[in-house]
Coordinates of C-alpha atoms in Angstrom, one line a residue:
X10 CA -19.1 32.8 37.9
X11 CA -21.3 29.5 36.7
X12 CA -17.8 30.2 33.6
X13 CA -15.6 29.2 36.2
X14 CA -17.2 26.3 37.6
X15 CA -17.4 25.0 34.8
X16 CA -13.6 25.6 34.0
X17 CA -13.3 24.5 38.0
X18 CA -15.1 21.0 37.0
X19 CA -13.7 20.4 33.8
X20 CA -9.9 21.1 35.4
X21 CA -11.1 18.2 37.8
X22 CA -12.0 15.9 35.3
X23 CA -8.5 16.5 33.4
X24 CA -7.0 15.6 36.2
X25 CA -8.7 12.3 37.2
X26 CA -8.3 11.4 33.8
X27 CA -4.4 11.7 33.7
X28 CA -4.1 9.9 37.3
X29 CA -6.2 6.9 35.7
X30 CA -4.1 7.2 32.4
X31 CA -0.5 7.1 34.8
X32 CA -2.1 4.2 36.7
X33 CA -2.9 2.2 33.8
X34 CA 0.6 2.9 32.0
X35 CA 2.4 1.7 35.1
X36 CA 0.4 -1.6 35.3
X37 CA 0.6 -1.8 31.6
X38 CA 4.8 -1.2 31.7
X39 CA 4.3 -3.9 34.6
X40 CA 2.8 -6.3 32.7
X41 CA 5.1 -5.6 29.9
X42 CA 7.9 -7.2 32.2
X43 CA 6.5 -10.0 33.6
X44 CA 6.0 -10.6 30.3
X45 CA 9.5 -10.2 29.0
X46 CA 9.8 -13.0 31.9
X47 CA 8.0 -15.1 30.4
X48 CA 8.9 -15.0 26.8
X49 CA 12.8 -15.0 27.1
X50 CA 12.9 -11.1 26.1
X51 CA 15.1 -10.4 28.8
X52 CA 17.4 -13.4 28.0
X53 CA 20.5 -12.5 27.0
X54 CA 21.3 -16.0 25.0
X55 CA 18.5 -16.9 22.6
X56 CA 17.0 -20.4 22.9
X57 CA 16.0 -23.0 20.1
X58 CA 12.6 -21.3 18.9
X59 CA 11.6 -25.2 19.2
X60 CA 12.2 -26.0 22.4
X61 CA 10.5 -21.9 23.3
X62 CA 7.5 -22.8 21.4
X63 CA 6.9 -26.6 23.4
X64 CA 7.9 -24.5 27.0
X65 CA 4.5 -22.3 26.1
X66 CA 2.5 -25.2 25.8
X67 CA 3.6 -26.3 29.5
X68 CA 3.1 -23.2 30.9
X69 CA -0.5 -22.5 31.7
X70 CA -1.0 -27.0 32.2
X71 CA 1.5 -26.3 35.1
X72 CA -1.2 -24.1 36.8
X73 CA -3.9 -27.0 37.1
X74 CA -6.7 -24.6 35.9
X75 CA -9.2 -25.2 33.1
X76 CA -10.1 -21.4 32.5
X77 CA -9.8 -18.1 34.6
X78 CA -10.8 -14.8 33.9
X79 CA -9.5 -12.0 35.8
X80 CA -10.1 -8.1 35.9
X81 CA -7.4 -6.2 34.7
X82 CA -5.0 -3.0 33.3
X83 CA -5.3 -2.4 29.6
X84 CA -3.4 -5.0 27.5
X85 CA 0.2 -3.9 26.7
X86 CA 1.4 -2.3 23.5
X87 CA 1.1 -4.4 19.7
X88 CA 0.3 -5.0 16.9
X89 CA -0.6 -7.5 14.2
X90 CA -2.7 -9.0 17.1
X91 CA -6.5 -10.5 16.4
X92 CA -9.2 -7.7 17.7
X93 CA -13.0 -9.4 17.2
X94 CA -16.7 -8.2 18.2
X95 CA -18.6 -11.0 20.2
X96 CA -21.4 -12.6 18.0
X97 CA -23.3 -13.0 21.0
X98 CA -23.8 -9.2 22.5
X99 CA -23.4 -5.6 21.2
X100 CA -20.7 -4.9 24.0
X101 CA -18.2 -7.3 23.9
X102 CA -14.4 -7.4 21.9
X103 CA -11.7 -9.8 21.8
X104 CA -8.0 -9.8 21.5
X105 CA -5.6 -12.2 21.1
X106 CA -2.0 -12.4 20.8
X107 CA 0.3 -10.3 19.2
X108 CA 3.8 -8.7 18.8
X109 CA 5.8 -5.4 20.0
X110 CA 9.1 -4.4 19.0
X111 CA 10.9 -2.1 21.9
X112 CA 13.8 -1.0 19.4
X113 CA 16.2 -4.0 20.1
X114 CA 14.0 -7.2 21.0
X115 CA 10.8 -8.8 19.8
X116 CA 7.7 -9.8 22.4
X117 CA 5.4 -11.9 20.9
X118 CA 2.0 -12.6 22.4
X119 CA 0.0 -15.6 23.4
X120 CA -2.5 -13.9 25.9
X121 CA -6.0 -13.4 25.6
X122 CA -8.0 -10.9 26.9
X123 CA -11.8 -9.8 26.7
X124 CA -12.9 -6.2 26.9
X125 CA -16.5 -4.8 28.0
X126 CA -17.7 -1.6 25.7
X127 CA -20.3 -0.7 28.0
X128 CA -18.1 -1.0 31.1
X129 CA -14.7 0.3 29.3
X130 CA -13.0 -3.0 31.4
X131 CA -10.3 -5.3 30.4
X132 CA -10.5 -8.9 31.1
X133 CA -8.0 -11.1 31.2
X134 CA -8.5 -15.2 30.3
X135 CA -6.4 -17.6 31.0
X136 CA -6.6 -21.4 29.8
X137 CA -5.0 -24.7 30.7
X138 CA -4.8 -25.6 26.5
X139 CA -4.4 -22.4 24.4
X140 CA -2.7 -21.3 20.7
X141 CA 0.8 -20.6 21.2
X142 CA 2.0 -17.0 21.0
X143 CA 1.6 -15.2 17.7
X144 CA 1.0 -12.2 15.5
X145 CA -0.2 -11.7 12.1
X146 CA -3.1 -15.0 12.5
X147 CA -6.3 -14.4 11.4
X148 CA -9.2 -14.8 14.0
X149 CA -13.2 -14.4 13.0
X150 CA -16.4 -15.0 14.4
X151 CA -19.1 -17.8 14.3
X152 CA -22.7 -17.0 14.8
X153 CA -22.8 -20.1 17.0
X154 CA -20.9 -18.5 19.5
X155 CA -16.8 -19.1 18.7
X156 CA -13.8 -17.6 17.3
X157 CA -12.1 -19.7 14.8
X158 CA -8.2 -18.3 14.7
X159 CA -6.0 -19.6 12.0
X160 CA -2.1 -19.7 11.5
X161 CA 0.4 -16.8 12.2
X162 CA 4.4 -16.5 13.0
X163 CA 6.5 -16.7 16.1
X164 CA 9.7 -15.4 16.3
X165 CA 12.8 -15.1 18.7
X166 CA 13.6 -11.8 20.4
X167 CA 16.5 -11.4 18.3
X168 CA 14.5 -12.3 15.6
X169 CA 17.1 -14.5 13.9
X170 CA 14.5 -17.7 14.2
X171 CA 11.0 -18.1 13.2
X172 CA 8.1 -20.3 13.1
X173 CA 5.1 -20.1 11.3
X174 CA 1.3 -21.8 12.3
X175 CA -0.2 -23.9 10.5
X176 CA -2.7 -24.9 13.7
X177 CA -6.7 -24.7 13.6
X178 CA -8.0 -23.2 17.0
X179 CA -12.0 -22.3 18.0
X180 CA -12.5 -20.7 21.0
X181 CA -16.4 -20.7 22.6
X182 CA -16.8 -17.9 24.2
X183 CA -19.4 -19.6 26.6
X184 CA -17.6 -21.9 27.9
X185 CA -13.9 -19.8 27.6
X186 CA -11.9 -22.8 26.3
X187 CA -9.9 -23.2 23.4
X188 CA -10.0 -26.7 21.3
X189 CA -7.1 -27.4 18.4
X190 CA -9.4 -28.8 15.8
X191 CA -7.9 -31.8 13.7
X192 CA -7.8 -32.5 10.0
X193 CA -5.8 -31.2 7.3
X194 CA -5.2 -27.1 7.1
X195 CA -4.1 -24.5 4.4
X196 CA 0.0 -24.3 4.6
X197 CA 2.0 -22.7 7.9
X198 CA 1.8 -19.2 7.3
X199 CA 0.9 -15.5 8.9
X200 CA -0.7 -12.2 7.0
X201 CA -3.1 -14.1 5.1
X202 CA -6.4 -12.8 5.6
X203 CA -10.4 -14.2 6.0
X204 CA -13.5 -13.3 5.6
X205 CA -16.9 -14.7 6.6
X206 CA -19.7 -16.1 3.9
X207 CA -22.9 -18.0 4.7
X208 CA -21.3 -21.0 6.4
X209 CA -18.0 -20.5 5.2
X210 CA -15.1 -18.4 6.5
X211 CA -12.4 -17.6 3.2
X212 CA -8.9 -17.4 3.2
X213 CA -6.7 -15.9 0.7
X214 CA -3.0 -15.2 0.2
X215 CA -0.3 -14.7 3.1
X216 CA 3.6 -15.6 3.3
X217 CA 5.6 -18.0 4.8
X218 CA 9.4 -17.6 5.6
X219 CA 12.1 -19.7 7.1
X220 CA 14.9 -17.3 7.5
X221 CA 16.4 -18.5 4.3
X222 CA 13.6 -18.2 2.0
X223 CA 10.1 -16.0 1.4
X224 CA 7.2 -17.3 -0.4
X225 CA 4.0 -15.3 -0.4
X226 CA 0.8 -16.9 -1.4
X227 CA -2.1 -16.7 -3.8
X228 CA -3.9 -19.8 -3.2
X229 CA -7.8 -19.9 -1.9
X230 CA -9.1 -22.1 1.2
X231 CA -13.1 -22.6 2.5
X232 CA -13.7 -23.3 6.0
X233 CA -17.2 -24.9 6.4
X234 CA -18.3 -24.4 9.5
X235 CA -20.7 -27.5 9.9
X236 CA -18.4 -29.8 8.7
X237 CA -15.5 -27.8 10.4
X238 CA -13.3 -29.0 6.9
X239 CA -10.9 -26.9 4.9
X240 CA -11.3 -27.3 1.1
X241 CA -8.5 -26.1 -1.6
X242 CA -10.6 -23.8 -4.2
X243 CA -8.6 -24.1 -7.4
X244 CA -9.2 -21.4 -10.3
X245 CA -9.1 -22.1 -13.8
X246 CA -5.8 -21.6 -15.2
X247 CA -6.6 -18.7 -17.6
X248 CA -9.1 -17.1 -15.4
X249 CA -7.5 -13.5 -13.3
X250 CA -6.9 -13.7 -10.0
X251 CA -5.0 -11.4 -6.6
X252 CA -1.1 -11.4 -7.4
X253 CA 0.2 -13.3 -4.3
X254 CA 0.4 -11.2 -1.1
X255 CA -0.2 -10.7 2.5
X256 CA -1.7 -8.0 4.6
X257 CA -4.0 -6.8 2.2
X258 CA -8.0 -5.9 3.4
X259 CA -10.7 -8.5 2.8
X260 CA -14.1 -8.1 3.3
X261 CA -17.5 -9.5 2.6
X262 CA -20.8 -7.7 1.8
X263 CA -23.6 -9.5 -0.5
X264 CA -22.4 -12.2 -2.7
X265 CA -19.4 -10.8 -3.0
X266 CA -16.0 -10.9 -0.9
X267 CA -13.8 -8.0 -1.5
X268 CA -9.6 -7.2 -1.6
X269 CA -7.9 -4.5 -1.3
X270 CA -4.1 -3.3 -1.1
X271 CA -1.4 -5.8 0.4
X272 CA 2.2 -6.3 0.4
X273 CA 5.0 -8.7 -1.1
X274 CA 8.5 -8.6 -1.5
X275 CA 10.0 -9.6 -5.4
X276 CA 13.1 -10.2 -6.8
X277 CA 13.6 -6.7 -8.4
X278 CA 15.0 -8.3 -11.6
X279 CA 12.1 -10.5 -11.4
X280 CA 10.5 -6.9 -13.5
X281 CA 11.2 -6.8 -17.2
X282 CA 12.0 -3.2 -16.8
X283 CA 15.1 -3.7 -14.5
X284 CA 16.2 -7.2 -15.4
X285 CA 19.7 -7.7 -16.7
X286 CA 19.9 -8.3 -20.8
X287 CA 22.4 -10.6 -20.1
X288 CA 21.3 -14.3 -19.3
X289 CA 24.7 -15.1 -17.9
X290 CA 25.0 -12.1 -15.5
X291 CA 23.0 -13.9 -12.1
X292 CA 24.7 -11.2 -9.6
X293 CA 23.3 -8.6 -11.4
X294 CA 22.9 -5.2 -9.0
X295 CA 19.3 -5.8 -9.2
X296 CA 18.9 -8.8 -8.2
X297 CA 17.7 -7.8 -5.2
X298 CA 14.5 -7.7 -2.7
X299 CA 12.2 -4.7 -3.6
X300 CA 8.7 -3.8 -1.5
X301 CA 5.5 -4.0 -3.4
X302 CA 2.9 -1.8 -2.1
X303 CA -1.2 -2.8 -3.9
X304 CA -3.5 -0.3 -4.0
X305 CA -5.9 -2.9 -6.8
X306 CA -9.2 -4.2 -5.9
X307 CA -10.6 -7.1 -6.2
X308 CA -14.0 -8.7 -5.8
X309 CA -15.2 -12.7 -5.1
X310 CA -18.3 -14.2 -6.3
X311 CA -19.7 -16.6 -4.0
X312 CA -21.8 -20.0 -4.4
X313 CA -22.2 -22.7 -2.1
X314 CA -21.0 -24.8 -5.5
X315 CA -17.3 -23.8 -4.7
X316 CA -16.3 -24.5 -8.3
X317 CA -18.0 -21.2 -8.9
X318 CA -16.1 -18.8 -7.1
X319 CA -14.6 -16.4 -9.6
X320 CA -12.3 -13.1 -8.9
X321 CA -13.3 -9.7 -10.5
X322 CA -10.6 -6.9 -10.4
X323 CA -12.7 -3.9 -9.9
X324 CA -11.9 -0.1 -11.5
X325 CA -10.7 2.4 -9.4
X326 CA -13.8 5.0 -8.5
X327 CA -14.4 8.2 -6.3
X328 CA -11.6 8.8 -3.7
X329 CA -9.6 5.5 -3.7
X330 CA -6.5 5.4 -1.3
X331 CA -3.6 5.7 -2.3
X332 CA -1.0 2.8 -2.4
X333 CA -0.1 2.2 1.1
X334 CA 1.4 -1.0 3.3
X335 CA -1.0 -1.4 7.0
X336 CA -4.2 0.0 6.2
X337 CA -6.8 -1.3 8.5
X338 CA -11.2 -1.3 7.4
X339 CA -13.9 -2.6 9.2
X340 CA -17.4 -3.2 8.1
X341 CA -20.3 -0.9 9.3
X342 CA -23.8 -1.2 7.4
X343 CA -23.3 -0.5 3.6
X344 CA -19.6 0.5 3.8
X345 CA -16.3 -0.7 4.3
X346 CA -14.3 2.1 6.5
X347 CA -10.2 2.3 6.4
X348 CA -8.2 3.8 8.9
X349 CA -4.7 5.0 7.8
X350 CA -1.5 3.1 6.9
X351 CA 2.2 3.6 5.7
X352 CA 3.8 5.2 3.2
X353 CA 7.3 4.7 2.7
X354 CA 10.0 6.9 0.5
X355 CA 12.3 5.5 -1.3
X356 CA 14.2 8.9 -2.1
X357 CA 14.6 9.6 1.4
X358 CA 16.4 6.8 2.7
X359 CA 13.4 4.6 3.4
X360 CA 11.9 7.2 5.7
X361 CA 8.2 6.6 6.2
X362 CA 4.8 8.5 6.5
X363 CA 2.3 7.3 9.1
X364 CA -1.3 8.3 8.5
X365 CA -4.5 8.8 10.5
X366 CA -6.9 9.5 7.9
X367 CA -10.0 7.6 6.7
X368 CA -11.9 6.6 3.4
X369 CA -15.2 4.8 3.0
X370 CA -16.0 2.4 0.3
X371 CA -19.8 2.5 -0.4
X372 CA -20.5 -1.2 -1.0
X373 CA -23.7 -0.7 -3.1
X374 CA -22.1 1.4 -5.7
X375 CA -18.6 0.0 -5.6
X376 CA -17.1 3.6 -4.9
X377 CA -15.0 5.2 -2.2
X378 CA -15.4 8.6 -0.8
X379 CA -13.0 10.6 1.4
X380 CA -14.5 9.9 5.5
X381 CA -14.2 13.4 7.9
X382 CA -15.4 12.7 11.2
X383 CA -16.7 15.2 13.1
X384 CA -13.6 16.9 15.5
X385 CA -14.6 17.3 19.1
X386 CA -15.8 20.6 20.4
X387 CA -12.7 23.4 21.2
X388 CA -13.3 26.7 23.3
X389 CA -13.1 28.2 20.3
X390 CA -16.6 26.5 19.2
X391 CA -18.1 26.9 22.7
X392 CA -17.3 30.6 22.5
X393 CA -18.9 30.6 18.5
X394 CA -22.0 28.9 20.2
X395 CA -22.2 30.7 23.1
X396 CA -22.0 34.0 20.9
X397 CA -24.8 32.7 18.5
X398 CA -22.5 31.7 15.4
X399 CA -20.6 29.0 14.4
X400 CA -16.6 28.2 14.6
X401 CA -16.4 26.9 10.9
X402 CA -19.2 26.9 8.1
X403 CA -19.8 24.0 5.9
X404 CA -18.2 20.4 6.4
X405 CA -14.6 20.5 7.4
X406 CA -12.5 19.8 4.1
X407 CA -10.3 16.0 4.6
X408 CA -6.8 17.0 5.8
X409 CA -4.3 16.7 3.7
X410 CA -1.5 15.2 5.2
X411 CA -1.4 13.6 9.2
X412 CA -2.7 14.9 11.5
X413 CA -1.2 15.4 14.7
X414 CA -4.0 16.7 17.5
X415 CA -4.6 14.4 20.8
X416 CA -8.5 14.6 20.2
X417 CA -7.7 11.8 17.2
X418 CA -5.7 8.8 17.0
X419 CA -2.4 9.0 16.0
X420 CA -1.2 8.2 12.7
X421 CA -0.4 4.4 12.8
X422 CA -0.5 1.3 10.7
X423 CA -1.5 -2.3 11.6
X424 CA -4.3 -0.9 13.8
X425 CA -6.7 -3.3 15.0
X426 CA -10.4 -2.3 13.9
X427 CA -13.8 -3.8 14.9
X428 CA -17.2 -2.2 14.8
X429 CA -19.7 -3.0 18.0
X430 CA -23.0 -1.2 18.7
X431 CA -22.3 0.8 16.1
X432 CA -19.0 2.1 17.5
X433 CA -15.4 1.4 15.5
X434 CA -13.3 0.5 17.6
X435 CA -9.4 0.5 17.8
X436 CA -6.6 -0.6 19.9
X437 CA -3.5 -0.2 18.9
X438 CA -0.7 -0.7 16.0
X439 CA 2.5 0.9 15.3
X440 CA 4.0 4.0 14.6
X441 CA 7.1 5.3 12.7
X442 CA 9.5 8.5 13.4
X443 CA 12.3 8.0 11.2
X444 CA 14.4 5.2 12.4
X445 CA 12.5 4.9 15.6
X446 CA 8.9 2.5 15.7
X447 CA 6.6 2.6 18.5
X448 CA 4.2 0.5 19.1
X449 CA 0.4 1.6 20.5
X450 CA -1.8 0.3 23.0
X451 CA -4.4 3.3 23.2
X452 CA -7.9 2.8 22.6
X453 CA -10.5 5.2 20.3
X454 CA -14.4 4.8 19.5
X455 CA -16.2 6.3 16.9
X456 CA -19.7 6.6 16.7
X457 CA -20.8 6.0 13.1
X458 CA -24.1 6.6 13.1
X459 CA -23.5 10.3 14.6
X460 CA -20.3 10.1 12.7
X461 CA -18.1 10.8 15.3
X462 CA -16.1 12.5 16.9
X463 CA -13.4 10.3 18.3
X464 CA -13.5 9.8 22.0
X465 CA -10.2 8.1 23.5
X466 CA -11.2 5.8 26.0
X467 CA -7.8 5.0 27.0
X468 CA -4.4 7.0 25.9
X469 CA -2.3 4.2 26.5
X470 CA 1.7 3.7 27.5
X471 CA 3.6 6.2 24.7
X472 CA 3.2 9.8 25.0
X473 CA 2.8 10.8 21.6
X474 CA 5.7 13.9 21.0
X475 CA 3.0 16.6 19.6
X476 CA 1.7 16.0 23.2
X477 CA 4.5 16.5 25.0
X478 CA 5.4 19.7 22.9
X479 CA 1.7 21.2 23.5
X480 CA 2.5 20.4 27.0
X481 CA 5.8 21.8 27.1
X482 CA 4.6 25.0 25.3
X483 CA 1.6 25.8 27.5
X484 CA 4.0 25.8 30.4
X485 CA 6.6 27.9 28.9
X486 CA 3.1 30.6 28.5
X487 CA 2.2 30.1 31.7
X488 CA 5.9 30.7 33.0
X489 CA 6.1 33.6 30.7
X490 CA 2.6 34.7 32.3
X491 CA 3.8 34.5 35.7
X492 CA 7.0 36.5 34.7
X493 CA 5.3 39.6 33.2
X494 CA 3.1 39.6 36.1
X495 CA 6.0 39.5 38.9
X496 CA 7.7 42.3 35.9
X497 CA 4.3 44.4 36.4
X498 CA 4.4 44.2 40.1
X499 CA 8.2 45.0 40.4
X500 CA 7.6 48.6 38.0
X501 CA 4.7 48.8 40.0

């Protein structure tokens, strides 16, 4: 009997749950309208991405407020947003801006919201001068109190039209207000990364395109933080340094700031090994646009005496990932943790392979190790326990390919990561099914000082498909059930 209240409890608490998870995905597909509204991705004629980009800038100064912060639903699906832990508490996150692609129209975000660990609630804060809406910025945190954002890309719904930042924003958290800070700034550009250093915040590599033309970078900037001033590092011209790049990792630990992975388009002929012999042929087949996927490393020495900085490329050690595009790591303690990525095939029509696993790289011995959380309890363990033995013995091996169960995030790249009272934390990212790309606005912690296992704290607006089909199935068994019983009663 005390089995099936239990059973009776736990049914209960399923329940709740998926009432709270429907309520929040309605106020979250609500919220993805009005903001459709606002950013002209309903409109069936696109608009000068000038003239878009000056209207965004009028719109909260119409409302006559400095700053308001408001309770709300979870924010609505994206990716390539910022995602930061307060500097002040051990509870607090912030996200800001962001994109999401339905299958025929961009959204790009300029909202920022504020979300309470300890209370699992999403703020929302609104300000009368604010960054204009963007994805793939860069946004890190001052011990004094701010978030310094940097850069990032707007484009039209139809995405024929783009713009890219090249603004300085800090945001104290305190007073929730945003001020543009003046003064020169590295290029316009989005997918660069940065990383924090003693007084300094450093930015490396990123692209910048027009439409026309791409250009990715490989040039080095310094933000001092008590002179608030950018400053150019330039390398020696024979010293080794990052090819140029965007969305790659970039970390700091020590003296040392380290890069990993990334992505840049080349001009395939621009490779001695395809390149035409003949000097005249300029259409030559391969002169064509071809994906570079990074899996090097790369470390940073730092020095307050900038003209010291030198780059290190590191040797592959232990359980290093393979090459994959939107990998995401966050910093906890003496390691560096990544969370999944993309991999796409080039023999199968550009099909791609989302993943959901995780690797640690131990930052005191400069090796990486496979990373197994521990999987949340099934009846099949409770049974095991409850019998005196264990469901499995030893640790659980790393999987070796996705994994599709809805007690762990879903495969996914471009996930936002951040690590809070010990808790990785992640919201988000996108998701791949052949042609088809969703894009994610669940939420997951992982303790990492128990070492898990994952707890969704919010499953967000996509059903994932292996959910539906467990779904599907245990209500063909239970339909099946209830046949053989009426079957049994009829021969009966």
């Amino acid at each position: 009997m005390a089995r099936d209240k239990r059973k009776k409890r736990k049914d209960h608490a399923i329940k709740k749950a998926a009432s709270t998870s429907k309520k929040a995905n309605k106020q979250a597909t609500k919220a993805m309208r009005k903001d459709a509204r606002l950013y002209g991705g309903s409109s069936d004629e696109e608009e000068d991405i000038e003239s878009l980009i000056k209207q965004f800038a009028e719109v909260d100064r119409k409302k006559g407020i400095a700053t308001e912060e408001t309770a709300c639903a979870a924010p609505s699906p994206r990716a390539n947003a910022s995602w930061v832990a307060s500097p002040l508490d051990n509870v607090t996150c912030f996200l800001f801006g962001g994109e999401c692609f339905n299958g025929s129209k961009l959204r790009v975000f300029g909202d920022m919201f504020k979300y309470r660990f300890d209370k699992k609630a999403w703020t929302k804060i609104s300000c009368a001068v604010a960054p204009g809406p963007r994805s793939g910025h860069q946004t890190v945190a001052l011990p004094s109190g701010s978030l310094l954002t940097f850069g990032g890309e707007f484009a039209t719904a139809s995405q024929n039209q783009f713009h890219h930042y090249k603004d300085c924003w800090m945001f104290d958290i305190k007073e929730s207000r945003w001020t543009q800070l003046e003064g020169p700034t590295p290029s316009a550009r989005s997918g660069h990364r940065m990383a924090g250093w003693g007084k300094f915040f450093v930015l490396y590599g990123g692209f910048f395109d027009n439409g026309k033309t791409v250009k990715y970078h490989d040039d080095l900037w310094v933000f001092d933080t008590t002179s608030y001033a950018w400053t150019k590092v330039d390398m020696p011209a024979a010293s080794s340094k990052p090819s140029a790049r965007s969305g790659f990792q970039f970390f700091a630990s020590g003296d040392k700031i380290y890069l990993y992975g990334g992505y840049a388009k080349k001009i395939a002929s621009e490779d001695p090994t395809t390149a035409s012999s003949s000097a005249g042929n300029k259409a030559h087949a391969d002169d064509r646009e071809k994906g570079i996927v990074y899996s090097d490393m790369w470390a940073l020495t730092m020095s307050t005496d900038l003209s010291q900085l030198k780059w290190e490329k590191l040797k592959k050690s232990g359980a290093a990932p393979p090459p994959r595009a939107g990998c995401s790591i966050a910093v906890h303690k003496t390691r560096a943790i990544l969370f999944g990525g993309v991999e796409d095939d080039d023999e199968t029509d550009g099909n791609s392979t989302c993943w959901n696993d995780m690797r640690s790289f131990a930052l005191d011995v400069r090796k990486w190790f496979p990373y197994v959380a521990k999987r949340a309890k099934s009846d099949a363990d409770v049974v095991a326990a409850e019998g005196g033995g264990t469901a499995a013995d030893g640790p659980e091996p790393p999987p070796a390919g996705p994994v599709f169960d809805a007690s762990v995030p879903h495969p996914r790249y471009n996930a936002m990561l951040a690590v809070q009272k010990n808790h990785l934390l992640m919201f988000g990212g996108l998701f791949e099914q052949g042609k088809s790309e969703f894009t994610l606005n669940d939420l997951w912690a992982l303790n990492l000082d128990k070492n898990g296992p994952w707890e969704c704290v919010q499953r967000g607006a996509w059903e994932r498909p292996a959910e539906e089909e467990a779904k599907q199935v245990a209500a063909g068994g239970q339909q099946q059930d209830e046949s053989d019983s009426d079957s049994s009663s009829d021969s009966d």
